[in-house]
PDB file of C-alpha atoms in Angstrom:
ATOM      1  CA  MET A 274      12.104 -26.828   3.612  1.00 43.00           C
ATOM      2  CA  LEU A 275      13.431 -24.356   0.007  1.00 41.00           C
ATOM      3  CA  LYS A 276       9.585 -23.908  -0.281  1.00 46.00           C
ATOM      4  CA  SER A 277       8.472 -22.797   3.067  1.00 47.00           C
ATOM      5  CA  TRP A 278      10.929 -20.823   2.848  1.00 41.00           C
ATOM      6  CA  ALA A 279       9.794 -19.004  -0.433  1.00 42.00           C
ATOM      7  CA  ARG A 280       6.390 -18.893   1.047  1.00 47.00           C
ATOM      8  CA  LEU A 281       8.214 -17.050   3.406  1.00 42.00           C
ATOM      9  CA  THR A 282       9.249 -15.163   1.878  1.00 43.00           C
ATOM     10  CA  TRP A 283       6.809 -13.937  -0.592  1.00 45.00           C
ATOM     11  CA  ASN A 284       4.237 -13.600   2.733  1.00 48.00           C
ATOM     12  CA  LEU A 285       6.534 -10.332   4.025  1.00 45.00           C
ATOM     13  CA  GLN A 286       7.058  -9.200   0.540  1.00 48.00           C
ATOM     14  CA  GLU A 287       2.894  -9.132   0.504  1.00 48.00           C
ATOM     15  CA  LEU A 288       3.199  -7.446   4.489  1.00 47.00           C
ATOM     16  CA  CYS A 289       5.687  -5.237   3.366  1.00 57.00           C
ATOM     17  CA  SER A 290       3.671  -4.285   0.207  1.00 69.00           C
ATOM     18  CA  MET A 291       0.397  -4.000   1.766  1.00 86.00           C
ATOM     19  CA  MET A 292       1.737  -1.580   4.907  1.00 91.00           C
ATOM     20  CA  TYR A 293      -0.262   1.489   4.594  1.00 92.00           C
ATOM     21  CA  SER A 294      -3.843  -0.554   3.789  1.00 92.00           C
ATOM     22  CA  ASN A 295      -2.926  -2.957   6.914  1.00 91.00           C
ATOM     23  CA  TYR A 296      -2.442  -0.413   9.168  1.00 90.00           C
ATOM     24  CA  PHE A 297      -5.544   1.677   8.260  1.00 89.00           C
ATOM     25  CA  LYS A 298      -7.140  -2.603   8.261  1.00 88.00           C
ATOM     26  CA  GLY A 299      -6.264  -1.890  11.701  1.00 86.00           C
ATOM     27  CA  ILE A 300      -7.626   0.970  13.127  1.00 84.00           C
ATOM     28  CA  ILE A 301     -10.540   0.605  11.361  1.00 82.00           C
ATOM     29  CA  ASN A 302     -11.191  -2.980  13.606  1.00 83.00           C
ATOM     30  CA  GLU A 303      -9.447  -1.494  16.477  1.00 82.00           C
ATOM     31  CA  GLY A 304     -13.558   0.057  16.394  1.00 72.00           C
ATOM     32  CA  ASN A 305     -11.706   3.822  15.699  1.00 66.00           C
ATOM     33  CA  ALA A 306     -13.957   6.189  14.008  1.00 59.00           C
ATOM     34  CA  LEU A 307     -12.168   7.723  11.156  1.00 72.00           C
ATOM     35  CA  SER A 308     -13.866  11.052  10.481  1.00 83.00           C
ATOM     36  CA  LEU A 309     -11.551  11.926   7.840  1.00 87.00           C
ATOM     37  CA  SER A 310     -12.091  14.762   5.002  1.00 89.00           C
ATOM     38  CA  PRO A 311     -13.792  13.231   2.059  1.00 90.00           C
ATOM     39  CA  LYS A 312     -10.743  14.418   0.142  1.00 92.00           C
ATOM     40  CA  CYS A 313      -8.065  12.146   2.673  1.00 91.00           C
ATOM     41  CA  VAL A 314     -10.279   9.101   2.507  1.00 89.00           C
ATOM     42  CA  THR A 315     -10.147   9.505  -1.222  1.00 93.00           C
ATOM     43  CA  THR A 316      -6.668   9.487  -1.021  1.00 94.00           C
ATOM     44  CA  MET A 317      -6.739   6.953   1.192  1.00 92.00           C
ATOM     45  CA  MET A 318      -9.522   4.429  -1.384  1.00 93.00           C
ATOM     46  CA  ASN A 319      -6.146   5.555  -4.098  1.00 95.00           C
ATOM     47  CA  ILE A 320      -2.838   4.587  -1.258  1.00 95.00           C
ATOM     48  CA  ILE A 321      -5.744   0.671  -0.875  1.00 94.00           C
ATOM     49  CA  HIS A 322      -6.045   0.658  -4.159  1.00 94.00           C
ATOM     50  CA  LEU A 323      -2.354   1.115  -5.584  1.00 95.00           C
ATOM     51  CA  GLU A 324      -1.548  -1.661  -3.099  1.00 94.00           C
ATOM     52  CA  GLY A 325      -3.093  -4.146  -4.179  1.00 93.00           C
ATOM     53  CA  LYS A 326      -2.608  -3.230  -7.714  1.00 92.00           C
ATOM     54  CA  LEU A 327       1.009  -3.840  -7.303  1.00 91.00           C
ATOM     55  CA  ALA A 328       0.902  -6.810  -4.462  1.00 89.00           C
ATOM     56  CA  GLY A 329      -0.618  -7.887  -8.020  1.00 88.00           C
ATOM     57  CA  MET A 330       1.225  -7.321  -9.896  1.00 86.00           C
ATOM     58  CA  ASN A 331       4.114  -8.674  -7.725  1.00 83.00           C
ATOM     59  CA  ALA A 332       2.391 -12.026  -7.700  1.00 82.00           C
ATOM     60  CA  LEU A 333       2.303 -12.455 -11.458  1.00 82.00           C
ATOM     61  CA  ARG A 334       5.698 -11.013 -12.214  1.00 79.00           C
ATOM     62  CA  ASP A 335       7.274 -14.067  -9.589  1.00 73.00           C
ATOM     63  CA  LYS A 336       4.936 -16.839 -11.701  1.00 76.00           C
ATOM     64  CA  TYR A 337       5.408 -15.590 -14.823  1.00 75.00           C
ATOM     65  CA  ASP A 338       8.598 -14.496 -14.874  1.00 67.00           C
ATOM     66  CA  LYS A 339       8.189 -14.060 -19.413  1.00 60.00           C
ATOM     67  CA  PHE A 340       5.861 -11.560 -18.856  1.00 65.00           C
ATOM     68  CA  ASN A 341       8.024  -8.034 -18.090  1.00 73.00           C
ATOM     69  CA  PHE A 342       5.945  -5.751 -15.386  1.00 75.00           C
ATOM     70  CA  SER A 343       9.347  -3.374 -14.188  1.00 81.00           C
ATOM     71  CA  ARG A 344       7.945  -0.415 -15.597  1.00 84.00           C
ATOM     72  CA  GLU A 345       3.764  -0.632 -15.155  1.00 86.00           C
ATOM     73  CA  ILE A 346       5.359  -1.558 -11.577  1.00 87.00           C
ATOM     74  CA  PHE A 347       7.491   1.500 -11.466  1.00 90.00           C
ATOM     75  CA  LYS A 348       4.810   3.587 -12.334  1.00 92.00           C
ATOM     76  CA  VAL A 349       2.497   2.073  -9.624  1.00 92.00           C
ATOM     77  CA  GLU A 350       5.432   2.973  -7.006  1.00 92.00           C
ATOM     78  CA  ARG A 351       5.534   5.833  -8.388  1.00 94.00           C
ATOM     79  CA  LYS A 352       2.049   7.256  -7.858  1.00 96.00           C
ATOM     80  CA  LEU A 353       2.047   5.716  -4.061  1.00 94.00           C
ATOM     81  CA  THR A 354       5.085   7.503  -3.346  1.00 94.00           C
ATOM     82  CA  ASP A 355       3.137  10.594  -4.286  1.00 95.00           C
ATOM     83  CA  LEU A 356       0.365  10.020  -2.196  1.00 95.00           C
ATOM     84  CA  THR A 357       2.574   8.638   1.093  1.00 94.00           C
ATOM     85  CA  GLY A 358       6.079   9.989   0.632  1.00 93.00           C
ATOM     86  CA  ASN A 359       7.490   7.199   2.057  1.00 91.00           C
ATOM     87  CA  ILE A 360       6.194   7.501   5.215  1.00 93.00           C
ATOM     88  CA  PRO A 361       4.918   5.930   7.737  1.00 93.00           C
ATOM     89  CA  PRO A 362       1.374   4.849   7.770  1.00 93.00           C
ATOM     90  CA  ARG A 363       1.014   6.461  11.192  1.00 92.00           C
ATOM     91  CA  GLN A 364       2.505   9.847  10.157  1.00 94.00           C
ATOM     92  CA  LEU A 365       0.241   9.509   6.912  1.00 94.00           C
ATOM     93  CA  LEU A 366      -2.396   9.054   9.103  1.00 92.00           C
ATOM     94  CA  GLU A 367      -1.888  11.829  11.351  1.00 93.00           C
ATOM     95  CA  ARG A 368      -1.641  13.892   8.821  1.00 94.00           C
ATOM     96  CA  PHE A 369      -4.992  12.984   7.129  1.00 93.00           C
ATOM     97  CA  TYR A 370      -6.560  13.966  10.297  1.00 91.00           C
ATOM     98  CA  LYS A 371      -4.385  17.526  10.503  1.00 93.00           C
ATOM     99  CA  ILE A 372      -5.574  18.007   6.976  1.00 92.00           C
ATOM    100  CA  THR A 373      -9.392  17.482   8.104  1.00 91.00           C
ATOM    101  CA  GLN A 374      -8.696  19.975  11.061  1.00 90.00           C
ATOM    102  CA  ASP A 375      -6.988  22.731   8.871  1.00 88.00           C
ATOM    103  CA  GLU A 376     -10.137  22.725   6.922  1.00 81.00           C
ATOM    104  CA  LEU A 377     -12.961  22.335   9.169  1.00 72.00           C
TER     105      LEU A 377
END
């Protein structure tokens, strides 16, 4: 039971940490075309990369307690916050659409 709970907790943590990536993936899988400016696409790809990097670092930290990734994790979280502004994924995508429209 405890192992199942630990696995569930880890999966929930991973889902939360991949919040933007999962949202963008869902939008793309629905078939909604993303016509965004190259700048917005670059930002989106950077967000996806940072979320994946963060998930990997957290997994390593949890697996190998002897390695301390706190400083590196903090740096990645800070970069992610700079890119997203900690707003919900839907609002971020709406902001990307607005930026794209303003550039036209």
